[in-house]
Every structure is written in structure tokens, then in C-alpha cells.
mmCIF file of C-alpha atoms in Angstrom:
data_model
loop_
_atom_site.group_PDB
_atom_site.id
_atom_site.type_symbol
_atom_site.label_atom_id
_atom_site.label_comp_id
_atom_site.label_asym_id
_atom_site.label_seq_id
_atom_site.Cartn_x
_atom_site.Cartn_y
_atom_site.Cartn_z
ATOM 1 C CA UNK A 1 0.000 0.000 0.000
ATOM 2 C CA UNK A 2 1.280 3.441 -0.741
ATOM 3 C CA UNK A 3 -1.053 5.232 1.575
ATOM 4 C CA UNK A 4 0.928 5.904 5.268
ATOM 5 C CA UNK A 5 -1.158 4.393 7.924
ATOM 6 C CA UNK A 6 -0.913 6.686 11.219
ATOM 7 C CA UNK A 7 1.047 4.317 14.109
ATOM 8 C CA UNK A 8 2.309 1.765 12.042
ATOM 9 C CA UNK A 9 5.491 0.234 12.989
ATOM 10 C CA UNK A 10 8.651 -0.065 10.788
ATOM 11 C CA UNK A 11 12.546 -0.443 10.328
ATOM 12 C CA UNK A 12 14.264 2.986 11.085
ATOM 13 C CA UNK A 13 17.536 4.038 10.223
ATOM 14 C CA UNK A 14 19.819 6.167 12.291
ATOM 15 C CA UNK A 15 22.479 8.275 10.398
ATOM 16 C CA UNK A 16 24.087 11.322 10.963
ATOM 17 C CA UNK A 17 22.670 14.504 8.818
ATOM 18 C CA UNK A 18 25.527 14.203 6.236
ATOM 19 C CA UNK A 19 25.508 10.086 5.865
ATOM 20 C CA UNK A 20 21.831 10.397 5.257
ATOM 21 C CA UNK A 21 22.091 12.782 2.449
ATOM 22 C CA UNK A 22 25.413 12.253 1.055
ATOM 23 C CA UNK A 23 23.853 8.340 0.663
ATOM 24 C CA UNK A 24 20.122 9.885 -0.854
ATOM 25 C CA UNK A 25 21.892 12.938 -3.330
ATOM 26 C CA UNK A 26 25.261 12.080 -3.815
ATOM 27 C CA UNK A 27 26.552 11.415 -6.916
ATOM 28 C CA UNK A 28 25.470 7.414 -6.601
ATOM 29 C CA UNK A 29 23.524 7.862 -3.406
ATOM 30 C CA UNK A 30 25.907 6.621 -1.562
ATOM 31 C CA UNK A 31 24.796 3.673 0.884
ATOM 32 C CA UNK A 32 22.522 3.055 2.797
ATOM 33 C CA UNK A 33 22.190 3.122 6.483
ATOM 34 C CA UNK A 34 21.534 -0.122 8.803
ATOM 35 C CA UNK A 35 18.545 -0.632 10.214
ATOM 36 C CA UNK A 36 17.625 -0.685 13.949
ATOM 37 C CA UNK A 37 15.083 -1.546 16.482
ATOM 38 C CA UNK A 38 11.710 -0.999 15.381
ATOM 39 C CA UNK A 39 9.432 2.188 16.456
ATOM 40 C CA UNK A 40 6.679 3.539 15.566
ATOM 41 C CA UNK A 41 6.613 5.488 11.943
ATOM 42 C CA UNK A 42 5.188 9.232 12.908
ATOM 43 C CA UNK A 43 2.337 10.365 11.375
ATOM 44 C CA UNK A 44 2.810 12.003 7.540
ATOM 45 C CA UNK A 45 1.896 15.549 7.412
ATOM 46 C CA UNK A 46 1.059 15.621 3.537
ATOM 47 C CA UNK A 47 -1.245 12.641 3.967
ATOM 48 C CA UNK A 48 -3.001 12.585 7.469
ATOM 49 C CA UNK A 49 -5.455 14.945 6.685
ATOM 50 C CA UNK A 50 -7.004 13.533 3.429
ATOM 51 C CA UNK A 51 -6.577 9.824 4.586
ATOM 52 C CA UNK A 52 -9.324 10.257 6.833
ATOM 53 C CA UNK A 53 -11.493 12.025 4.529
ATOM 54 C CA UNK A 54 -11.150 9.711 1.821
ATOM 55 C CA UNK A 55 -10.975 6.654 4.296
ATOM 56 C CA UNK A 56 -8.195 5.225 2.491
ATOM 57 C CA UNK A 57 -6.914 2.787 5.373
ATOM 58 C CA UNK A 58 -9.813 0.596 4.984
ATOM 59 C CA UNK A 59 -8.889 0.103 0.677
ATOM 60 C CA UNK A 60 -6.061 -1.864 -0.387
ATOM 61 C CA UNK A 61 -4.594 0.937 -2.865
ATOM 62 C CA UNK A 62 -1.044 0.085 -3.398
ATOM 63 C CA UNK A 63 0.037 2.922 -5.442
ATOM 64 C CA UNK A 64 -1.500 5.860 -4.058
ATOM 65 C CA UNK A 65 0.798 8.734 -2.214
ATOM 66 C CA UNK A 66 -0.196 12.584 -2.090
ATOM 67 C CA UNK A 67 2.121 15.464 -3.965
ATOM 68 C CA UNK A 68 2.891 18.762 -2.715
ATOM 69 C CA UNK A 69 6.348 19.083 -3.410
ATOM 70 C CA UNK A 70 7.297 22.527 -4.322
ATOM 71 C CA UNK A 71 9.431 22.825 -7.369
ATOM 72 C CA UNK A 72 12.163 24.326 -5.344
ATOM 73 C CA UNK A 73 12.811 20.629 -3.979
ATOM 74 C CA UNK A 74 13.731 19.660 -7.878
ATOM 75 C CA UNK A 75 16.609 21.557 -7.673
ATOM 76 C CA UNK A 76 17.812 20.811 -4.364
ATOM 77 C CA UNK A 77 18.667 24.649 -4.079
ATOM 78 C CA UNK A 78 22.074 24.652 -5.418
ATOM 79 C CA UNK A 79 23.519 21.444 -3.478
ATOM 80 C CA UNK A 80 26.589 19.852 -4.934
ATOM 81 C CA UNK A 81 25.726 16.309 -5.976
ATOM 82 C CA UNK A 82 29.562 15.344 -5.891
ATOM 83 C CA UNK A 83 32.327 16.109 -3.945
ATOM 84 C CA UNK A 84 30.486 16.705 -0.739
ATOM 85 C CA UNK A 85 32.282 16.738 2.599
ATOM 86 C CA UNK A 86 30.236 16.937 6.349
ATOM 87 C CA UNK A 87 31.227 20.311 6.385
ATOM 88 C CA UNK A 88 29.460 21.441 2.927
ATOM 89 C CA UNK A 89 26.597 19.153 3.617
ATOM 90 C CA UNK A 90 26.096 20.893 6.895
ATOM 91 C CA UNK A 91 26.291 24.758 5.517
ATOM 92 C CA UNK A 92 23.717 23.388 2.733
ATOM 93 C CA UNK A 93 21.594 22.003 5.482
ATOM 94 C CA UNK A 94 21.810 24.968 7.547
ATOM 95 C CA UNK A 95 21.154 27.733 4.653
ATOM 96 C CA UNK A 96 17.718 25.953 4.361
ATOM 97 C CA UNK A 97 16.696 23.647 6.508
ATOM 98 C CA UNK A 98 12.762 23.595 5.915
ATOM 99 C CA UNK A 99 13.729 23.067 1.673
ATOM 100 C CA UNK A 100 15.959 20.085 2.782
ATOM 101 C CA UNK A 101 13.487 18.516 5.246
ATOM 102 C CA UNK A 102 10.755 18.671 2.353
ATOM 103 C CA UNK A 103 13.097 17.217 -0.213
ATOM 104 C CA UNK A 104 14.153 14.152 2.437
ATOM 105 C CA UNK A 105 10.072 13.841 3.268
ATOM 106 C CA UNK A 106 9.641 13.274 -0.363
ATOM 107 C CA UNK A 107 12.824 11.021 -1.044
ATOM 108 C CA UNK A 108 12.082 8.714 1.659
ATOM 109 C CA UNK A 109 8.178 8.392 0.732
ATOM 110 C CA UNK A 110 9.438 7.645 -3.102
ATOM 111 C CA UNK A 111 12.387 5.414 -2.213
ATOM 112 C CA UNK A 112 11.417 3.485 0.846
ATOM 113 C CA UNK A 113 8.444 0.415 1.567
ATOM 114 C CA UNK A 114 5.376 1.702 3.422
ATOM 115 C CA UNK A 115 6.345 0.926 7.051
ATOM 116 C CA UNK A 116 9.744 1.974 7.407
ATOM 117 C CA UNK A 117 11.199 5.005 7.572
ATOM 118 C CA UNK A 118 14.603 6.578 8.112
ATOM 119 C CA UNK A 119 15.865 9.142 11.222
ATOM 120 C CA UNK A 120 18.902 11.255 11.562
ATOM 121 C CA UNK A 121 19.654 14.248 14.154
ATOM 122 C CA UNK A 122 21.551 17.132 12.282
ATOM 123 C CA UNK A 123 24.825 17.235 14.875
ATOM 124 C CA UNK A 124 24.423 21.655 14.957
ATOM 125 C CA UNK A 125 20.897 21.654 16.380
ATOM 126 C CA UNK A 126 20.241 18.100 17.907
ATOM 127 C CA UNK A 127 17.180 18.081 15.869
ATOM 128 C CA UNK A 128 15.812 14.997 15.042
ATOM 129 C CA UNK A 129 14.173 13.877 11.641
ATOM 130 C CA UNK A 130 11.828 11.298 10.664
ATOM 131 C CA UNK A 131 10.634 10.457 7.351
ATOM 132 C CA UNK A 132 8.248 7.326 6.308
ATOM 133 C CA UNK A 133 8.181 5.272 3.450
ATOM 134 C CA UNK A 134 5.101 4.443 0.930
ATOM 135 C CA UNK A 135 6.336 3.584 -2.361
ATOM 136 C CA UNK A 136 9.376 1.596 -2.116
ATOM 137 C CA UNK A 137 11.020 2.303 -5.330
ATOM 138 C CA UNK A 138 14.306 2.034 -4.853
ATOM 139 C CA UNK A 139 15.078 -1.691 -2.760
ATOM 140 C CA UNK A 140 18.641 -1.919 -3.255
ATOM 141 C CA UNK A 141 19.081 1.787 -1.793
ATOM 142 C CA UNK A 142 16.448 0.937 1.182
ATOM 143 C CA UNK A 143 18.253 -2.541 1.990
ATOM 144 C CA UNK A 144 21.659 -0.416 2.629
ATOM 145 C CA UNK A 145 23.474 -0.867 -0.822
ATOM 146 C CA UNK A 146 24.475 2.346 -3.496
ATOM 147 C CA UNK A 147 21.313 3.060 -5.504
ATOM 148 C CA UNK A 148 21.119 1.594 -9.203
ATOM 149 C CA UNK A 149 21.125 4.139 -11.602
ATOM 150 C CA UNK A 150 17.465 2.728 -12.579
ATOM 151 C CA UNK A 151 16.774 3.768 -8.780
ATOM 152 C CA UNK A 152 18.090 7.340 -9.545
ATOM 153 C CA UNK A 153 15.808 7.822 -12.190
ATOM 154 C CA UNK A 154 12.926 6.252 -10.285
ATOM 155 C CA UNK A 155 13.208 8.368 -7.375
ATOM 156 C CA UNK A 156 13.504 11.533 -9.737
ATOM 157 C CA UNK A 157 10.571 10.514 -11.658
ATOM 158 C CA UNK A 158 8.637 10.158 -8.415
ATOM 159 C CA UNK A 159 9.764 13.791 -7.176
ATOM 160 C CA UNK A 160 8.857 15.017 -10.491
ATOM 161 C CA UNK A 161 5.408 12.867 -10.287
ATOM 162 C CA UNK A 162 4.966 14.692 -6.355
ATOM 163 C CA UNK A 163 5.823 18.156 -7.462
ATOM 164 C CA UNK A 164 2.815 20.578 -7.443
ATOM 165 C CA UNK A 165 2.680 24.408 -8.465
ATOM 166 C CA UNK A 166 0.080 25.390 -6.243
ATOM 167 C CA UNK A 167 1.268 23.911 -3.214
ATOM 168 C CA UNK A 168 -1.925 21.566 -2.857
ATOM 169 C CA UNK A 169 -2.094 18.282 -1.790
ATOM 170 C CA UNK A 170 -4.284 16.209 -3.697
ATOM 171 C CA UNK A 171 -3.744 11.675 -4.179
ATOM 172 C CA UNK A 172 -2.650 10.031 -7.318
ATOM 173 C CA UNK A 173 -1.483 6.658 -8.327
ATOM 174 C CA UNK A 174 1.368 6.052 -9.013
ATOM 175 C CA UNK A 175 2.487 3.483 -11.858
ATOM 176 C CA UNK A 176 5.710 1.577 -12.987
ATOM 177 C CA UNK A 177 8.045 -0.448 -11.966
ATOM 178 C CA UNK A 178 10.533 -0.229 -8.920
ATOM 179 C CA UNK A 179 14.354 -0.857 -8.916
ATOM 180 C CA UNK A 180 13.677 -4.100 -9.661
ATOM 181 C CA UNK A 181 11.493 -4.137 -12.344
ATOM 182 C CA UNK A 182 8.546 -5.211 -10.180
ATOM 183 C CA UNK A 183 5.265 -3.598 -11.045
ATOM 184 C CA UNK A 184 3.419 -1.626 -8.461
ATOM 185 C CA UNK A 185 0.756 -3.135 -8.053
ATOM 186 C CA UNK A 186 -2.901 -1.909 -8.272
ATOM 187 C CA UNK A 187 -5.974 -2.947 -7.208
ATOM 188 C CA UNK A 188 -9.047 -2.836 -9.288
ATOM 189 C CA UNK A 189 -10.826 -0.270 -6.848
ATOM 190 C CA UNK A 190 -8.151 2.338 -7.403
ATOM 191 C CA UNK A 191 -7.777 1.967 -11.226
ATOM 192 C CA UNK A 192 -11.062 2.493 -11.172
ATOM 193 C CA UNK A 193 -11.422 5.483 -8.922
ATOM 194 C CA UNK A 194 -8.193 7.065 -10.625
ATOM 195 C CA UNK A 195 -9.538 6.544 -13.532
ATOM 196 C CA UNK A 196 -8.229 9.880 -15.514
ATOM 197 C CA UNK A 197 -4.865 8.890 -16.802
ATOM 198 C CA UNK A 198 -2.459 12.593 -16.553
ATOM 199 C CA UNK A 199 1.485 12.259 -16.834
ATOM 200 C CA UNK A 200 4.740 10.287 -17.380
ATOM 201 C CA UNK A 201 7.645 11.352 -15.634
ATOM 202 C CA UNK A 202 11.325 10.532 -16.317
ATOM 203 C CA UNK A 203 15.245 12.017 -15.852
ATOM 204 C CA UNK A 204 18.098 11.837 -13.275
ATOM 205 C CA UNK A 205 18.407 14.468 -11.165
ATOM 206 C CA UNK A 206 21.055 13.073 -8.637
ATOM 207 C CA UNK A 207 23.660 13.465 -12.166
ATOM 208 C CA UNK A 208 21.950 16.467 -13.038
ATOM 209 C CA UNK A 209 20.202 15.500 -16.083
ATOM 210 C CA UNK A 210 17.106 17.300 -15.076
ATOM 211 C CA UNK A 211 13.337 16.175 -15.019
ATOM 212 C CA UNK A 212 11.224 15.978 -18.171
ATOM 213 C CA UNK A 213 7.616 15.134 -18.510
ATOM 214 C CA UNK A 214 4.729 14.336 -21.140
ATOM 215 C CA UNK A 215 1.068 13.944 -20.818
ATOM 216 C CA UNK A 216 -1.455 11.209 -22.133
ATOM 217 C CA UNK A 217 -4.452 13.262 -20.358
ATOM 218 C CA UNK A 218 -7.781 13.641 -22.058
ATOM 219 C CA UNK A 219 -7.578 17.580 -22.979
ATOM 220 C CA UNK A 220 -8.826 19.763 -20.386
ATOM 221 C CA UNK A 221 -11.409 22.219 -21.921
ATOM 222 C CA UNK A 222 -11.814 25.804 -21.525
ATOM 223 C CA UNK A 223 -13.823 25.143 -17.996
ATOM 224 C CA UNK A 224 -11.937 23.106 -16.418
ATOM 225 C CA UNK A 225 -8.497 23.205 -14.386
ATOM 226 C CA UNK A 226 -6.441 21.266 -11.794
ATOM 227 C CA UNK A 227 -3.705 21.923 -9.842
ATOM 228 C CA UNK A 228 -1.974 19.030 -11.364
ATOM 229 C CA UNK A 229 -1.132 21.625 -14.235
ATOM 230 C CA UNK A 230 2.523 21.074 -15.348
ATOM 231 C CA UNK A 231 2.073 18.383 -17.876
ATOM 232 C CA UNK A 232 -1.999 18.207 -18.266
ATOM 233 C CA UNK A 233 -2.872 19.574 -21.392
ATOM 234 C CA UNK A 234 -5.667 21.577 -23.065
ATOM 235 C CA UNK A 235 -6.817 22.173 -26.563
ATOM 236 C CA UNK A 236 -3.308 23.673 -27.556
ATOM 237 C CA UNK A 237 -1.784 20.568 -27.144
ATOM 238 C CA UNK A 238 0.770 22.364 -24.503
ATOM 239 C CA UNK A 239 0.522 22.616 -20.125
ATOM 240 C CA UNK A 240 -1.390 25.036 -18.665
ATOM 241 C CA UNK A 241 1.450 25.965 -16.440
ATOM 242 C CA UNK A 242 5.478 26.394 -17.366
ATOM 243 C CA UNK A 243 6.944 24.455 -14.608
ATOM 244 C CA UNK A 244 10.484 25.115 -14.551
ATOM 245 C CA UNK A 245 12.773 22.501 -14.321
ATOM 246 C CA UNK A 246 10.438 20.466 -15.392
ATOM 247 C CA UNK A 247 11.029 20.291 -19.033
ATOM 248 C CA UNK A 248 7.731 19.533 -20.991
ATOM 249 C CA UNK A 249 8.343 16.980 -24.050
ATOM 250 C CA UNK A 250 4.947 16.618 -25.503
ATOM 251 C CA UNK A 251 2.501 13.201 -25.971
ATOM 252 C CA UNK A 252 3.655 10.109 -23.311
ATOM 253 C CA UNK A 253 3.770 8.037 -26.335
ATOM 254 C CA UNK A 254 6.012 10.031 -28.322
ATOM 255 C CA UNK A 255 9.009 9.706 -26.003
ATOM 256 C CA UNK A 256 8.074 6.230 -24.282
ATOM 257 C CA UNK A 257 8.161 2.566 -25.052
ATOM 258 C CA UNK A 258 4.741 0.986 -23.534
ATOM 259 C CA UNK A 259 4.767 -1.553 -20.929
ATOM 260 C CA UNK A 260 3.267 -4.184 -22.410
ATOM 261 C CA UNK A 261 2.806 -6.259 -18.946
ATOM 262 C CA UNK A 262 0.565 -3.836 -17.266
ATOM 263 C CA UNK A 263 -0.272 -1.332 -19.671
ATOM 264 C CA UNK A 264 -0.454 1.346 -17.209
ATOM 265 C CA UNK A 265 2.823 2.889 -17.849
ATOM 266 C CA UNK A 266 5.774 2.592 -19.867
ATOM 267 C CA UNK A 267 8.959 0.295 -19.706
ATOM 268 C CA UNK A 268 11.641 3.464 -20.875
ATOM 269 C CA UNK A 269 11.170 7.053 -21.961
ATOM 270 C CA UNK A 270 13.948 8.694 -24.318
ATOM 271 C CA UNK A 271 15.752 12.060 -24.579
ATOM 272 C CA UNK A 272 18.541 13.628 -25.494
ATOM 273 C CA UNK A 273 19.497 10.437 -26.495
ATOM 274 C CA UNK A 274 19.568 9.024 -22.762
ATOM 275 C CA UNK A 275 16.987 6.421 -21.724
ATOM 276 C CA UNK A 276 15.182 6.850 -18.552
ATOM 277 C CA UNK A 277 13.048 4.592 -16.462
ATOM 278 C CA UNK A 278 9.750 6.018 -15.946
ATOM 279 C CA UNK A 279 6.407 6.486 -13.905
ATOM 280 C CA UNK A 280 2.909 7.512 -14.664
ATOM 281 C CA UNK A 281 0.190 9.116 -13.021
ATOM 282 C CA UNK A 282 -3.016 8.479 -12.450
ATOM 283 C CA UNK A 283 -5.904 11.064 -11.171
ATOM 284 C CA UNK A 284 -9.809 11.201 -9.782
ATOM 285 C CA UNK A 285 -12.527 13.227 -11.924
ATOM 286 C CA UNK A 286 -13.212 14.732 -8.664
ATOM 287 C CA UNK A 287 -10.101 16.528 -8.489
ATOM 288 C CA UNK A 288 -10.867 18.421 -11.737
ATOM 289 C CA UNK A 289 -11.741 21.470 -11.133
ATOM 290 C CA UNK A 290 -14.964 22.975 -13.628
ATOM 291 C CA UNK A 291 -15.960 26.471 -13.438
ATOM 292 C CA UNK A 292 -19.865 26.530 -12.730
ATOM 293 C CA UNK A 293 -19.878 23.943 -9.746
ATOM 294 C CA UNK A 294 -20.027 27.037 -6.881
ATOM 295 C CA UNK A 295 -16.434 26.861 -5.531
ATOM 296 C CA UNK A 296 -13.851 29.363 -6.460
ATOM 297 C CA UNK A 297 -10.912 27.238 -7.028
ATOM 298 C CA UNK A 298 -7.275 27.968 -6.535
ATOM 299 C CA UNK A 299 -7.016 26.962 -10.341
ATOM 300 C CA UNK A 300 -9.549 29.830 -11.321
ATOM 301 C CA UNK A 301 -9.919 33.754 -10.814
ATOM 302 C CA UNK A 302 -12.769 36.263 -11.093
ATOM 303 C CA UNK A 303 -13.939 37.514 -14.539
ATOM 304 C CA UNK A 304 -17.094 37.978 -17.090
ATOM 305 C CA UNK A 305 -16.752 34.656 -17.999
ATOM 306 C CA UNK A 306 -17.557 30.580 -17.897
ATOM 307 C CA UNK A 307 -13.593 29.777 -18.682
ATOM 308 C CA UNK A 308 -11.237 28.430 -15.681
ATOM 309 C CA UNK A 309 -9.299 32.030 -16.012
ATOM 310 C CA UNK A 310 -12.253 34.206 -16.083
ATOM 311 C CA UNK A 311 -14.910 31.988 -13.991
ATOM 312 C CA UNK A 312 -17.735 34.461 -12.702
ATOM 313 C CA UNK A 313 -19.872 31.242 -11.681
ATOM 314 C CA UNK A 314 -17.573 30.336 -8.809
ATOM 315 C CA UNK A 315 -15.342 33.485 -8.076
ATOM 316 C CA UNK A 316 -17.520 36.764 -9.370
ATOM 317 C CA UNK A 317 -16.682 39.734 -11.376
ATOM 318 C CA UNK A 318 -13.330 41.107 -10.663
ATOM 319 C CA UNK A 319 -12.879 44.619 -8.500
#
């Protein structure tokens, strides 16, 4: 399951600030860190919320996890990805400490199983941090070996996949295959519930070869909008949004060999000449926003109009 359940008890690993992230965003990850007596896994902050609304912990949804990931956490914010030393890791830490908790929260959730999760204490505050796992895409990282370059692009994929413009947290399902090649699975209930299919995601940021991403979305039309608006396209055949670093490449299937096995994603994606391993997202109808159903969205603004942009319906005339 990629939903966090609240109390559930896992595998943590205690490292020190600078083994933790010179093993996550160095330039092969590093290792990994042993794993100790079990404890409880603390409650996710992203998730906690909507899991009770949506009463996911009685559903067996494997893929499911909730973005929010500002795009600032796709760049890491300048950190070197080789040649680190405790002392650099700990002025990068330092400079901004609520950017590099956010990228770890996201790392961990994309890169470690549901029920384990991975601690450190940074050594200049004695502050301690905790981050669970959900998706588990990266095994040979999470069972203490250097992560596979497949594993790189995974867990860059999955940042890119959790990375949202408007700083809303909304579920999607996640598809692909892990490390491994295993398939994440999905159960019948949550296909059918995420039934709009929105993105692929692919690149390698830990050797800085950026983030790129296509859609295979039904086109939104001129009423409706989503926060999920970096690689959902409308009539123009182009994203709503610009969503630097992301790099937009156009259709899914223009860039991507399909996965013939579950024919929910896609075995590589291509660019540049490079080959990348890949995920795809999956999204409700109920998160689409449509101008006319009373709320004034995030996604729209005032106006004279029945458009997402211009939506007097739900958010009025404009002063």
C-alpha cells in the first residue's frame, strides 16, 4: 500500500545529517544506512489529513501517495551532488533547513516500503528527523546498498510525479516499476477510482540531467483546471502551467516505449538520447476542477466569464 497508515510500525535508520544525504543525493547515493530496532513510523503531514477524509486505510490501494512538493525541492537549491564533505553538507543544510526537510520527506516516501522510515539528528541543532516510506522504489538503496542508476531515475521521476505548483495536496497513483522491475501493483478499486490517466515522468536528477515530462491526459477544456497543471494539457496541445525545471516533451507516447505487462505505464522514456526509467500518473474526476460547480478554485480567478481564467460562476466579477 502506498497510503501511510498513522502508528504503524517499521525499520528505522539512524544516520548522521551528512551520511543520510550524502547516501540519498550524492553522486550514486551513496549507501545506505543499517537498520535498527523498530518504532513507531510518525504520522505524515502531507497525507493525514485527506486519509481520513477519503478513508483510504480501509482500501487496499497500493500505489496511491499525495504530492505537494514545491518545485524548489527539484533543484535541491544549489547542493553539490559530488564532492560533498560533512562540512558542505552541513552549511547546505543549515542555509535551508525547511527546503531540505521537504526534499528528504519526499525522497524517503518515493524510495522506501510503506512501514519503514529513516531518522537522523543534524549534529548543529540536535534536531531529530523522521521520514516514512510508501512507495518503495528504490530496494537496493532501502536494503543499505548504493542506488542503481534505474533507482536514480525512479526516485527523480517520483519527485517530479509529487511536485505541485500550487502547493496543494491532492492523491494520485502512481504506476511503474521499482528498482527491480517489479510492477506496483494496483488494485481494481483504485484503477477504477483514478480513472483519468495525466502524466509520465522521467530524468536523473542526482547526475543532473534534469526532469522531463509528457502527458497522455484527455484535454482539459476551456472550464476546467487542476492543480496538477505542469504536464496536463488543453486544446493547444501544450501545459497550462510552465513548470520550470520540469522540461515539458509533448505526448507520453512520443518519447516512451509501452509496458506491455501492465499497460499502465511505460517500460523506458527517451531524450537527449539518454533512456530513462519512468512512472505515470493516475488522477480522480473529482479533483478536476470545472468552473460553474459554486467553488472558487485555486485553479480559477474572477472575470465575465464561464472559462477556468475568467470563472464568474464560482469566483464573481473582478474589482
Amino acid at each position: 500500500m502506498g497510503i501511510i497508515e498513522n502508528g504503524r510500525r517499521g525499520v528505522v535508520a539512524r544516520c548522521s545529517a551528512w551520511g543520510v544525504m550524502l547516501s540519498l543525493v550524492g553522486g550514486v547515493m551513496g549507501t545506505g544506512c543499517g537498520p535498527t530496532a523498530q518504532e513507531p513510523a510518525p504520522p505524515d503531514p502531507a497525507g493525514t489529513v485527506e486519509q481520513a477524509a477519503l478513508s483510504y486505510n480501509s482500501l487496499s490501494y497500493n500505489g496511491l501517495s499525495f504530492n505537494g512538493l514545491s518545485f524548489n525541492g527539484l533543484s535541491f537549491n544549489g547542493l553539490s551532488f559530488n564532492g560533498l564533505a560533512s562540512a558542505e553538507f552541513a552549511a547546505w543544510f543549515e542555509e535551508d533547513p525547511v527546503l531540505a526537510d521537504e526534499v528528504m520527506h519526499y525522497v524517503i516516501r518515493c524510495a522506501v516500503p510503506e512501514g519503514e522510515a529513516r531518522t537522523f539528528t543534524d549534529g548543529r541543532t540536535e534536531a531529530r528527523h523522521t521520514w516514512t516510506g510508501s512507495l518503495g522504489l528504490a530496494p537496493t538503496w532501502a536494503g543499505g546498498k548504493p542506488a542503481t542508476v534505474a533507482e536514480q531515475q525512479l526516485i527523480s521521476a517520483c519527485l517530479a510525479a509529487h511536485a505541485n505548483p500550487f502547493g496543494v495536496s491532492v492523491p494520485i497513483s502512481v504506476q511503474g516499476r521499482n528498482g527491480a522491475g517489479v510492477t506496483i501493483p494496483s488494485t481494481p478499486a483504485e484503477l477504477a477510482e483514478f480513472s483519468r490517466p495525466e502524466s509520465c515522468f522521467f530524468g536523473n536528477l542526482f547526475k543532473g540531467e534534469g526532469v522531463y515530462a509528457g502527458s497522455q491526459n484527455p484535454p482539459l477544456d476551456g472550464t476546467q483546471s487542476t492543480t496538477r497543471a505542469c504536464a496536463v494539457v488543453d486544446g493547444s496541445g501544450m501545459p497550462r502551467r510552465n513548470c520550470a525545471p520540469l522540461v515539458y516533451v509533448g505526448s507520453c507516447a512520443a518519447s516512451c516505449t509501452p509496458d506491455g505487462t501492465s499497460g499502465l505505464s511505460f517500460l523506458n522514456c527517451a531524450v537527449g538520447g539518454v533512456t530513462y526509467k519512468p512512472l505515470t500518473t493516475r488522477v480522480r474526476d473529482a479533483d478536476l476542477a470545472v468552473c460553474g460547480d459554486g467553488t472558487c478554485q485555486v485553479t480559477e480567478a474572477c472575470g465575465a466569464s464561464s472559462t477556468y481564467d475568467a470563472c464568474a460562476a464560482d469566483c464573481g466579477a473582478c474589482p
